[in-house]
Coordinates of C-alpha atoms (C1' of nucleotides) in Angstrom, one line a residue:
Chain A
M17 CA 0.0 0.0 0.0
V18 CA 1.4 3.3 -1.0
R19 CA 1.2 6.0 1.6
T20 CA 2.9 9.3 1.3
R21 CA 2.9 12.4 3.3
F22 CA 3.5 16.1 3.2
A23 CA 4.4 17.6 6.7
P24 CA 4.3 21.5 6.7
S25 CA 5.3 23.6 9.6
P26 CA 2.6 26.1 10.6
T27 CA 4.3 29.2 9.3
G28 CA 1.4 31.0 8.0
Y29 CA 2.1 30.7 4.4
L30 CA 2.6 28.1 1.6
H31 CA 5.7 28.4 -0.4
I32 CA 5.5 27.5 -4.1
G33 CA 8.2 25.0 -3.8
S34 CA 6.7 23.2 -0.9
V35 CA 3.5 22.9 -2.8
R36 CA 5.4 21.4 -5.7
T37 CA 6.7 18.8 -3.4
A38 CA 3.3 18.0 -1.8
L39 CA 1.8 17.9 -5.3
F40 CA 4.3 15.1 -6.2
N41 CA 3.4 13.3 -3.0
W42 CA -0.2 13.7 -3.7
L43 CA 0.0 12.5 -7.3
F44 CA 2.2 9.5 -6.4
A45 CA -0.4 8.3 -3.9
R46 CA -3.3 8.9 -6.1
H47 CA -1.5 7.2 -9.0
H48 CA -1.1 4.0 -6.8
G49 CA -4.5 4.2 -5.3
G50 CA -2.8 4.9 -2.0
Q51 CA -3.1 7.6 0.8
F52 CA -1.9 11.0 1.2
I53 CA -1.4 12.1 4.7
L54 CA -1.1 15.7 5.8
R55 CA 0.9 15.8 9.1
I56 CA 1.7 19.0 11.0
D57 CA 5.3 19.5 12.0
D58 CA 4.6 21.9 14.8
T59 CA 6.5 22.1 18.0
D60 CA 5.5 22.5 21.6
R61 CA 6.8 26.0 21.6
Q62 CA 4.7 27.3 18.8
R63 CA 1.8 29.5 19.6
N64 CA -1.4 30.0 17.5
V65 CA -0.8 26.8 15.6
A66 CA -4.4 26.9 14.3
E67 CA -4.0 30.4 13.0
A68 CA -0.7 29.8 11.3
L69 CA -2.1 26.5 9.8
A70 CA -5.2 28.0 8.2
P71 CA -3.7 29.6 5.3
I72 CA -1.8 26.4 4.5
L73 CA -4.8 24.3 4.7
S74 CA -6.9 26.8 2.7
G75 CA -4.1 26.7 0.0
F76 CA -4.3 22.8 -0.2
R77 CA -8.1 23.0 -0.5
W78 CA -8.1 25.7 -3.1
L79 CA -5.6 23.7 -5.2
G80 CA -7.7 20.6 -4.8
L81 CA -4.9 18.5 -3.0
D82 CA -7.1 16.6 -0.7
W83 CA -5.6 14.4 2.1
D84 CA -6.8 11.2 3.4
E85 CA -5.5 11.5 7.0
G86 CA -4.1 14.3 9.0
A87 CA -4.8 17.8 10.0
E88 CA -8.4 18.5 10.9
I89 CA -9.7 15.2 9.6
G90 CA -7.7 12.8 11.9
G91 CA -7.3 9.1 10.9
P92 CA -6.3 5.8 12.4
H93 CA -2.6 6.6 12.8
G94 CA -2.7 9.8 14.7
P95 CA -2.2 12.0 16.3
Y96 CA -1.0 14.0 13.3
Y97 CA 0.4 16.9 15.1
Q98 CA 4.0 16.6 16.3
S99 CA 3.2 18.6 19.4
E100 CA 1.0 15.8 20.6
R101 CA 3.4 13.0 19.9
L102 CA 6.2 13.8 22.3
D103 CA 5.8 10.7 24.4
R104 CA 6.3 8.5 21.3
Y105 CA 9.6 10.4 20.4
Q106 CA 10.9 10.0 23.9
A107 CA 10.1 6.3 23.9
A108 CA 12.1 6.0 20.7
A109 CA 15.0 8.0 22.3
A110 CA 14.9 5.7 25.2
A111 CA 15.0 2.6 22.9
L112 CA 18.1 4.0 21.1
L113 CA 19.9 4.5 24.3
D114 CA 18.8 1.1 25.4
R115 CA 20.3 -0.6 22.4
G116 CA 23.6 1.3 22.6
L117 CA 22.7 3.3 19.4
A118 CA 22.7 6.7 21.3
Y119 CA 24.5 8.0 24.3
W120 CA 24.1 10.6 27.0
D121 CA 26.4 13.6 26.0
Y122 CA 27.5 15.7 28.9
A123 CA 29.8 18.0 26.9
T124 CA 29.3 21.7 27.3
E125 CA 28.9 24.0 24.3
D126 CA 32.2 25.5 25.0
E127 CA 33.9 22.2 25.0
L128 CA 32.3 21.2 21.8
R129 CA 33.2 24.5 20.1
A130 CA 36.9 24.1 21.1
E131 CA 36.9 20.6 19.6
R132 CA 35.5 21.9 16.5
Q133 CA 38.0 24.8 16.2
E134 CA 40.9 22.4 16.9
A135 CA 39.8 20.1 14.2
E136 CA 39.5 23.1 11.8
Q137 CA 43.0 24.4 12.6
A138 CA 44.5 20.9 12.1
K139 CA 42.6 20.9 8.7
R140 CA 41.0 17.5 9.6
P141 CA 37.4 16.7 9.5
Y142 CA 35.6 17.3 12.8
R143 CA 34.5 14.3 14.6
N144 CA 33.0 14.1 18.1
S145 CA 35.6 12.8 20.6
R146 CA 33.0 11.2 22.8
R147 CA 35.0 12.4 25.7
W148 CA 31.9 13.3 27.7
M149 CA 29.9 10.3 26.5
A150 CA 28.0 8.3 29.2
E151 CA 26.8 4.9 28.5
T152 CA 26.2 3.5 32.1
P153 CA 24.5 4.9 35.2
D154 CA 27.9 5.2 36.8
D155 CA 29.2 7.5 34.0
R156 CA 26.1 9.7 34.4
K157 CA 26.4 9.9 38.0
R158 CA 30.0 11.1 37.5
F159 CA 29.2 13.8 35.0
E160 CA 26.2 15.0 36.9
A161 CA 28.3 15.3 40.1
E162 CA 30.2 17.9 38.1
G163 CA 27.0 19.8 37.6
R164 CA 26.7 18.9 33.8
T165 CA 23.5 18.5 31.8
Y166 CA 23.2 16.1 28.9
V167 CA 21.7 15.7 25.5
V168 CA 21.1 12.5 23.7
R169 CA 23.5 11.9 20.8
L170 CA 23.5 9.2 18.0
K171 CA 26.5 6.8 18.3
M172 CA 27.1 6.8 14.6
P173 CA 29.2 4.1 12.9
R174 CA 32.6 5.0 12.2
E175 CA 33.3 2.7 9.3
G176 CA 31.5 1.4 6.3
R177 CA 28.9 3.0 4.1
C178 CA 25.3 3.8 4.0
V179 CA 23.7 2.7 0.8
F180 CA 20.2 3.5 -0.2
D181 CA 18.3 3.8 -3.4
D182 CA 16.6 6.9 -4.4
H183 CA 13.9 7.2 -7.0
V184 CA 15.3 10.4 -8.4
R185 CA 19.0 10.2 -7.7
G186 CA 19.6 6.6 -8.2
R187 CA 21.9 4.7 -5.8
V188 CA 23.3 6.9 -3.1
E189 CA 26.4 5.9 -1.0
V190 CA 27.7 7.9 1.9
A191 CA 30.7 7.0 4.1
W192 CA 29.6 6.7 7.8
T193 CA 32.7 8.8 8.6
E194 CA 31.0 11.7 7.0
E195 CA 28.3 11.7 9.6
Q196 CA 28.4 13.4 13.0
D197 CA 27.0 12.2 16.3
H198 CA 23.8 14.1 15.8
V199 CA 21.8 15.3 18.7
V200 CA 18.3 13.7 18.8
Q201 CA 17.0 14.8 22.1
R202 CA 17.6 18.2 23.9
A203 CA 18.3 18.6 27.6
D204 CA 14.7 19.6 28.2
G205 CA 13.6 16.3 26.8
T206 CA 12.2 17.7 23.4
V207 CA 13.4 15.9 20.4
L208 CA 14.8 17.0 17.1
Y209 CA 13.3 16.8 13.7
N210 CA 15.2 13.7 12.4
L211 CA 14.1 11.5 15.2
A212 CA 10.5 12.8 15.2
N213 CA 10.4 12.3 11.5
I214 CA 11.2 8.6 11.4
V215 CA 8.9 8.0 14.3
D216 CA 6.0 9.6 12.5
D217 CA 6.7 7.9 9.3
E218 CA 6.8 4.6 11.0
D219 CA 3.6 5.1 12.9
M220 CA 1.9 6.5 9.9
R221 CA 3.0 3.6 7.7
I222 CA 4.6 6.0 5.2
S223 CA 5.9 3.9 2.3
H224 CA 7.4 6.5 0.2
V225 CA 9.3 9.6 1.5
I226 CA 9.2 12.2 -1.3
R227 CA 10.8 15.4 -0.1
A228 CA 13.1 18.2 -1.0
A229 CA 16.7 17.4 -1.9
E230 CA 18.0 19.4 1.0
H231 CA 16.9 16.4 3.0
L232 CA 19.2 14.1 1.1
S233 CA 21.8 14.5 3.9
N234 CA 19.5 13.7 6.5
T235 CA 18.8 10.3 5.1
P236 CA 21.7 8.3 6.5
R237 CA 21.2 9.4 9.9
Q238 CA 17.6 8.5 9.6
I239 CA 18.3 5.1 8.2
F240 CA 20.8 4.5 11.1
M241 CA 18.0 5.2 13.5
L242 CA 15.1 3.4 11.9
E243 CA 17.1 0.3 11.3
G244 CA 18.3 0.3 14.8
L245 CA 14.8 0.7 16.0
G246 CA 13.5 -2.1 13.7
Y247 CA 11.3 0.1 11.6
R248 CA 10.5 -0.4 8.1
R249 CA 12.7 1.4 5.6
P250 CA 10.5 3.6 3.3
E251 CA 11.5 4.2 -0.4
Y252 CA 13.0 7.6 -0.9
A253 CA 12.7 10.3 -3.7
H254 CA 14.6 13.5 -3.2
V255 CA 13.3 16.0 -5.6
P256 CA 15.4 19.1 -6.6
F257 CA 14.5 22.3 -5.1
V258 CA 12.8 25.1 -7.1
A259 CA 15.2 27.8 -8.2
E260 CA 14.8 31.5 -8.6
T261 CA 13.9 33.0 -12.1
G262 CA 17.0 32.8 -14.2
S263 CA 19.3 31.4 -11.6
K264 CA 20.1 28.3 -9.7
N265 CA 19.6 29.6 -6.2
K266 CA 16.9 28.2 -4.2
L267 CA 13.7 30.3 -4.4
S268 CA 13.1 32.1 -1.2
K269 CA 10.3 34.1 -0.1
R270 CA 12.6 36.6 1.6
R271 CA 14.4 37.6 -1.6
I272 CA 11.3 39.1 -3.3
G273 CA 13.1 42.5 -3.4
E274 CA 15.7 40.9 -5.5
Y275 CA 13.3 39.0 -7.8
L276 CA 11.3 42.3 -8.5
K277 CA 14.4 43.4 -10.4
N278 CA 13.6 40.7 -13.0
P279 CA 11.1 42.2 -15.5
E280 CA 9.0 39.1 -15.9
F281 CA 8.7 38.6 -12.1
R282 CA 7.9 42.2 -11.6
K283 CA 5.1 42.2 -14.2
L284 CA 3.6 39.2 -12.5
Y285 CA 3.8 41.0 -9.2
Q286 CA 2.6 44.4 -10.5
H287 CA -0.5 42.8 -12.3
G288 CA -1.4 41.3 -8.9
E289 CA -0.8 44.4 -7.0
A290 CA -2.9 46.4 -9.4
I291 CA -5.9 44.0 -8.8
A292 CA -5.4 44.0 -5.2
Q293 CA -5.6 47.8 -5.1
A294 CA -8.6 47.9 -7.4
A295 CA -10.4 45.1 -5.5
K296 CA -9.4 47.0 -2.2
L297 CA -8.0 43.8 -1.0
E298 CA -6.2 43.9 2.4
V299 CA -3.1 42.0 1.5
A300 CA -0.4 41.2 4.0
A301 CA 3.0 42.1 2.6
E302 CA 4.2 38.8 4.2
T303 CA 2.1 36.6 1.8
F304 CA 1.3 38.8 -1.2
N305 CA 4.2 37.5 -3.0
P306 CA 4.5 35.4 -6.1
V307 CA 6.6 32.9 -4.2
I308 CA 3.7 32.2 -1.9
V309 CA 0.5 30.5 -3.1
D310 CA -1.8 33.0 -1.4
F311 CA -0.9 35.5 -3.9
Y312 CA -2.5 33.5 -6.8
Q313 CA -5.6 32.7 -4.8
Q314 CA -6.1 36.4 -3.9
V315 CA -5.9 37.9 -7.5
G316 CA -8.0 35.1 -9.1
Y317 CA -5.7 32.6 -10.7
L318 CA -7.3 29.2 -11.5
P319 CA -6.0 26.3 -9.3
D320 CA -5.8 24.0 -12.3
A321 CA -3.3 26.5 -14.0
I322 CA -1.2 26.6 -10.9
V323 CA -1.2 22.9 -10.4
N324 CA -0.3 22.1 -14.1
Y325 CA 2.6 24.6 -14.1
L326 CA 3.8 23.2 -10.8
L327 CA 3.7 19.7 -12.2
L328 CA 6.1 20.6 -15.1
L329 CA 8.5 22.2 -12.6
G330 CA 10.9 19.5 -12.5
W331 CA 8.7 16.7 -14.1
S332 CA 7.8 15.9 -17.7
L333 CA 6.1 13.1 -19.5
D334 CA 7.7 13.5 -22.9
D335 CA 8.9 16.0 -25.3
K336 CA 5.4 17.4 -26.1
T337 CA 2.7 17.1 -23.6
E338 CA 2.1 20.2 -21.6
F339 CA -1.5 20.1 -20.5
F340 CA -2.8 17.6 -18.1
S341 CA -6.1 17.3 -16.5
R342 CA -6.1 16.0 -12.8
E343 CA -6.9 12.6 -14.1
E344 CA -4.3 12.6 -16.7
M345 CA -1.5 13.8 -14.3
I346 CA -2.5 11.1 -11.9
R347 CA -2.3 8.5 -14.5
A348 CA 1.0 9.7 -16.1
F349 CA 3.0 10.7 -13.0
S350 CA 6.0 8.7 -12.0
L351 CA 9.1 9.4 -9.9
E352 CA 11.4 8.2 -12.3
R353 CA 10.6 11.1 -14.6
V354 CA 11.3 13.7 -12.0
G355 CA 14.5 15.7 -13.1
K356 CA 17.8 15.8 -11.1
A357 CA 18.5 19.5 -11.8
P358 CA 16.7 22.3 -10.0
A359 CA 13.9 23.8 -11.9
S360 CA 13.5 27.4 -12.2
F361 CA 10.4 29.4 -11.3
D362 CA 9.3 30.9 -14.6
P363 CA 6.6 33.7 -14.4
K364 CA 6.0 33.8 -18.1
K365 CA 5.3 30.1 -18.4
L366 CA 3.0 30.4 -15.4
S367 CA 1.0 33.1 -17.1
A368 CA 0.8 31.1 -20.1
F369 CA -0.7 28.2 -18.3
E370 CA -3.2 30.6 -16.6
D371 CA -4.2 32.0 -20.1
H372 CA -4.8 28.6 -21.4
Y373 CA -7.0 27.5 -18.4
M374 CA -8.9 30.8 -18.4
R375 CA -9.6 30.3 -22.1
V376 CA -11.2 27.0 -21.5
E377 CA -13.0 27.8 -18.2
P378 CA -16.8 27.7 -18.6
L379 CA -18.4 31.1 -18.8
D380 CA -20.6 30.6 -15.7
R381 CA -17.5 29.9 -13.6
K382 CA -15.9 33.0 -14.8
V383 CA -18.9 35.0 -14.0
E384 CA -18.9 33.6 -10.5
M385 CA -15.2 34.5 -9.8
A386 CA -15.7 37.9 -11.4
M387 CA -18.7 38.7 -9.2
T388 CA -16.6 38.2 -6.1
F389 CA -14.0 40.7 -7.4
L390 CA -16.6 43.3 -8.3
D391 CA -18.1 42.8 -5.0
R392 CA -14.9 43.4 -3.1
A393 CA -14.4 46.5 -5.1
G394 CA -17.7 47.8 -4.0
L395 CA -19.4 47.7 -7.3
T396 CA -22.9 46.6 -7.6
A397 CA -23.0 44.5 -10.7
D398 CA -25.8 43.0 -12.5
R399 CA -25.0 39.2 -13.1
A400 CA -26.4 39.5 -16.7
R401 CA -24.1 42.4 -17.5
V402 CA -21.0 40.7 -16.0
R403 CA -21.7 37.8 -18.3
Q404 CA -21.9 40.1 -21.4
V405 CA -18.7 41.9 -20.4
I406 CA -16.9 38.7 -19.8
E407 CA -18.0 37.2 -23.1
A408 CA -17.1 40.5 -24.9
A409 CA -13.7 40.6 -23.2
G410 CA -12.9 37.1 -24.2
D411 CA -9.3 36.2 -23.3
R412 CA -8.4 39.6 -22.3
I413 CA -9.4 38.4 -18.9
K414 CA -6.4 36.4 -17.8
V415 CA -7.2 36.1 -14.1
A416 CA -10.5 36.8 -12.5
G417 CA -9.3 40.0 -11.0
D418 CA -9.0 41.4 -14.5
I419 CA -12.7 42.1 -14.5
L420 CA -11.7 45.2 -12.7
D421 CA -10.3 46.5 -15.9
Y422 CA -13.7 46.8 -17.1
A423 CA -15.1 48.4 -13.9
G424 CA -16.5 51.3 -16.2
F425 CA -19.3 49.1 -17.2
F426 CA -20.4 48.9 -13.5
V427 CA -20.2 52.4 -12.2
P428 CA -22.8 55.1 -12.5
D429 CA -22.6 57.3 -15.7
D430 CA -21.6 60.3 -13.7
A431 CA -18.8 58.4 -11.9
L432 CA -17.1 57.1 -15.0
A433 CA -13.3 58.0 -14.8
F434 CA -11.7 59.2 -17.9
D435 CA -8.2 58.4 -19.0
E436 CA -7.2 62.1 -19.3
A437 CA -4.5 61.6 -21.9
A438 CA -7.0 59.8 -24.1
F439 CA -9.6 62.4 -23.5
D440 CA -7.4 65.2 -24.6
K441 CA -6.1 63.4 -27.6
R442 CA -9.5 62.1 -28.9
L443 CA -12.1 64.7 -27.7
R444 CA -10.5 68.0 -26.8
T445 CA -7.7 68.2 -29.5
P446 CA -9.4 67.3 -32.8
P447 CA -11.4 70.4 -33.9
E448 CA -14.3 68.4 -35.4
A449 CA -14.5 65.8 -32.7
K450 CA -17.2 67.2 -30.6
A451 CA -19.5 68.2 -33.6
L452 CA -19.1 64.6 -35.1
L453 CA -19.7 62.8 -31.8
Q454 CA -22.9 65.0 -31.2
K455 CA -24.2 64.2 -34.6
F456 CA -23.5 60.5 -34.3
Q457 CA -25.2 60.5 -30.9
A458 CA -28.3 61.7 -32.5
A459 CA -28.0 58.9 -35.2
L460 CA -27.5 56.3 -32.4
N461 CA -30.5 57.5 -30.4
A462 CA -32.8 56.8 -33.3
L463 CA -31.5 53.2 -33.4
D464 CA -33.7 50.3 -32.4
P465 CA -32.8 47.5 -31.6
Y466 CA -29.5 48.8 -30.0
T467 CA -27.4 45.8 -30.8
A468 CA -23.7 45.5 -31.9
P469 CA -24.3 44.8 -35.5
A470 CA -26.9 47.6 -35.7
V471 CA -24.6 50.1 -34.1
E472 CA -21.8 49.0 -36.5
Q473 CA -24.0 49.5 -39.4
R474 CA -25.1 52.7 -38.3
L475 CA -21.5 53.8 -37.9
Q476 CA -20.7 52.7 -41.5
E477 CA -23.5 54.8 -42.8
F478 CA -22.5 57.7 -40.7
V479 CA -18.8 57.7 -42.1
Q480 CA -19.9 57.4 -45.6
A481 CA -22.5 60.2 -45.3
E482 CA -20.0 62.5 -43.6
G483 CA -17.1 61.5 -45.9
I484 CA -14.8 60.8 -42.9
G485 CA -12.5 58.0 -41.9
H486 CA -13.5 55.5 -39.0
N487 CA -10.8 56.8 -36.9
Q488 CA -12.4 60.2 -36.7
I489 CA -15.3 59.0 -34.7
I490 CA -14.4 55.7 -33.2
H491 CA -11.7 56.8 -30.8
A492 CA -13.7 59.7 -29.5
L493 CA -16.7 57.4 -29.1
R494 CA -14.8 54.8 -27.1
V495 CA -13.3 57.4 -24.7
A496 CA -16.6 59.0 -24.2
V497 CA -18.5 55.8 -23.2
T498 CA -15.9 53.7 -21.6
G499 CA -13.4 56.4 -20.4
K500 CA -10.5 54.5 -21.9
A501 CA -8.4 54.4 -25.1
V502 CA -8.4 50.7 -25.3
G503 CA -10.8 47.8 -24.6
F504 CA -12.8 45.1 -26.3
G505 CA -15.0 45.6 -29.4
L506 CA -16.5 49.1 -29.4
F507 CA -19.8 48.0 -30.8
E508 CA -20.2 45.4 -28.2
S509 CA -19.3 47.9 -25.6
L510 CA -22.1 50.2 -26.8
A511 CA -24.6 47.5 -27.0
I512 CA -23.8 46.3 -23.4
L513 CA -24.2 49.7 -22.0
G514 CA -27.4 50.3 -24.0
K515 CA -28.9 53.4 -25.6
S516 CA -29.6 55.5 -22.6
Q517 CA -26.4 55.0 -20.8
C518 CA -24.4 55.6 -24.0
S519 CA -26.3 58.8 -24.6
A520 CA -25.9 59.9 -21.0
R521 CA -22.1 59.3 -21.1
I522 CA -21.7 61.1 -24.6
D523 CA -23.4 64.1 -23.0
R524 CA -21.2 64.2 -20.2
A525 CA -18.1 63.8 -22.3
L526 CA -19.4 66.5 -24.5
S527 CA -19.9 69.0 -21.8
R528 CA -16.6 68.1 -20.2
A529 CA -14.8 68.6 -23.5
Chain B
rG27 C1' 37.0 23.9 4.2
rU28 C1' 34.4 18.8 3.8
rC29 C1' 30.9 15.8 1.3
rC30 C1' 27.2 15.6 -2.7
rC31 C1' 25.0 17.4 -7.1
rG32 C1' 24.0 20.1 -11.5
rU33 C1' 25.3 22.5 -16.5
rU34 C1' 20.9 21.5 -23.6
rC35 C1' 17.7 27.7 -27.5
rG36 C1' 16.3 34.3 -24.0
rU37 C1' 13.3 31.0 -20.3
rC38 C1' 11.1 26.0 -18.9
rU39 C1' 12.5 21.6 -20.8
rA40 C1' 12.7 16.5 -24.0
rG41 C1' 16.7 13.4 -25.6
rC42 C1' 21.6 11.1 -21.8
rC43 C1' 20.8 5.1 -18.2
rC44 C1' 20.6 1.2 -23.4
rG45 C1' 26.2 6.0 -28.6
rG46 C1' 24.0 6.3 -34.9
rU47 C1' 16.9 7.5 -36.3
rC48 C1' 19.4 14.6 -33.1
rC49 C1' 23.2 19.5 -38.7
rA50 C1' 19.0 18.3 -31.3
rG51 C1' 12.2 18.0 -30.5
rG52 C1' 8.2 20.8 -27.8
rA53 C1' 6.3 25.0 -25.0
rC54 C1' 6.7 30.0 -23.5
rA55 C1' 9.0 34.6 -24.9
rC56 C1' 10.8 37.4 -29.1
rG57 C1' 10.9 38.9 -34.8
rG58 C1' 8.2 39.2 -39.6
rC59 C1' 3.9 38.8 -42.6
rC60 C1' -1.6 38.4 -42.6
rC61 C1' -6.1 39.7 -40.3
rU62 C1' -7.9 44.4 -37.8
rU63 C1' -12.1 50.3 -35.1
rU64 C1' -8.2 50.3 -30.1
rC65 C1' -6.1 46.5 -27.0
rA66 C1' -5.9 41.4 -27.1
rA67 C1' -6.5 37.0 -29.8
rG68 C1' -5.9 34.1 -34.3
rG69 C1' -3.4 32.2 -39.0
rC70 C1' 1.2 31.6 -41.5
rU71 C1' 6.4 32.0 -40.7
rG72 C1' 11.3 33.0 -38.7
rU73 C1' 15.7 33.5 -35.3
rA74 C1' 17.8 30.6 -31.4
rA75 C1' 21.1 25.6 -27.5
rC76 C1' 24.4 20.4 -26.3
rA77 C1' 29.5 25.1 -20.5
rC78 C1' 34.8 24.1 -21.9
rG79 C1' 39.2 20.9 -23.0
rG80 C1' 40.9 16.1 -23.7
rG81 C1' 40.0 10.8 -24.5
rU82 C1' 37.3 6.1 -26.1
rU83 C1' 34.7 4.9 -30.9
rC84 C1' 33.8 4.1 -37.8
rG85 C1' 30.4 7.5 -35.1
rA86 C1' 29.3 11.2 -28.7
rA87 C1' 24.4 15.8 -26.4
rU88 C1' 24.6 10.7 -25.1
rC89 C1' 30.5 6.8 -22.3
rC90 C1' 35.3 8.2 -19.5
rC91 C1' 38.8 12.0 -17.4
rG92 C1' 39.9 16.8 -16.3
rU93 C1' 38.6 22.3 -16.0
rA94 C1' 35.2 26.3 -15.3
rC95 C1' 30.8 28.0 -13.5
rG96 C1' 26.6 27.4 -10.4
rG97 C1' 24.1 25.1 -6.5
rG98 C1' 22.9 22.0 -2.1
rA99 C1' 24.1 19.8 2.7
rC100 C1' 27.2 20.2 6.7
rG101 C1' 22.6 23.2 13.9
rC102 C1' 20.6 21.5 20.9
rC103 C1' 16.2 24.6 12.8
rA104 C1' 12.5 21.9 10.1

RNA sequence: GUCCCGUUCGUCUAGCCCGGUCCAGGACACGGCCCUUUCAAGGCUGUAACACGGGUUCGAAUCCCGUACGGGACGCCA
């Protein structure tokens, strides 16, 4: 039975690279008809775990990555919060001591530092001297008589090699001499990640550990412990980290200032920022960041686009296929086709996926998404009109928040904002503009029905009768009724607004000019 | 410093394990033309890469060695 897991720390945000790892775990489990477990790597010391966890769980739900056991839903192998599992870890630490695989270390930090420095100066690799190692009650008494406190350290092998197979990297061999006597339990009894991790994986019957490559070096010490404790050895797959745009550095949320110097990254960010402003979103600087999944959720990206993009971040099926439905990706996914090199986060590519998915998104769903953005922006929008605008805008709406580019269709006529530069250029500057517009307004007002084709026909007749070019009327008309220099089809725009609104807006523009 | 890893068009990548079908395929981006009331979109079309140096071989993106560059891990963090 395949069982995979993802174990986020409750940090308050979901990093795009983490989601990619989670997605691979999810896909692998689903591909094999197994289970995906969402375990929470919190610690005793953390406060407000629920609060910090909420955005993470919300991100998972939004992306459609459902879990079979874990946070909020429980399951037969819980508890799924590390903070509630301390007794299990302590029992494991005790067992390691019992079996001679770990020892009580009474060294002070100063003593250890001195040893490290000494090794460094002698240019030889540091290795714990085990001078303050206690393995018997007598040893312990002696050290404790000196007022020392202890931590529990692994008594790592000092010869031979650790060998394991990795679904991504192939066979991995590490000399045990490369390994330190790692601490597994602190003086206060709490345990460290590596121990907690193997205990959890054992208890939760995890069959495949799919995690970021930075954990590769944790693997030998984990294998040492789990074999000593008689646990099953899971299969491993270490997937490369997600790199920055155009570099090989690990993508980090803190370096956003740096990333904004990249034109493509900045474009992605500013687009989102404009939407957030128009929609009056209260965004936290902490999470309003294209490195964090929240960002996409907030400005109205489609989860399918994000997931499809993330899938190709380090995985590919062949040399052609790019688009995968959930079913297709579940069927096609395999660890063997995960690449070994870091994959760079590419904002352009992500936008391209978003474009594609938005294009095939059913109209009703787009209307639904757009409504929430209009709502937040404080615009009272009629559903039928939203639908018309979305239809007319077509693929100009790349993310749901883009509906706010067409806010002009949802404001009262006397509140329409004009693009001043366009207004000057099209209405104030050309000497004949006002007269033509006024004349055409009269022609439009006589029109019935007021449909896009009818408006277009009337315009053709008008330019012929007047002996003018299209350009002499079209631009002025667009600015007058939409306030903007650009937009979707002018005739559709007029038809959507209707005769009375168009006429009122033209009146207002004329008096203003 | 020690150990491990990576390097294919501007970008993301396929191909590498099992050498010839690769004068390297796809996508995105970019250029040109067409279409066009603006902005998009669409159609056609084009530019563009095996990090470098040796070796093995009839033949190397693919195998071996070295160099350069980049990265990751080296915690009483997770």
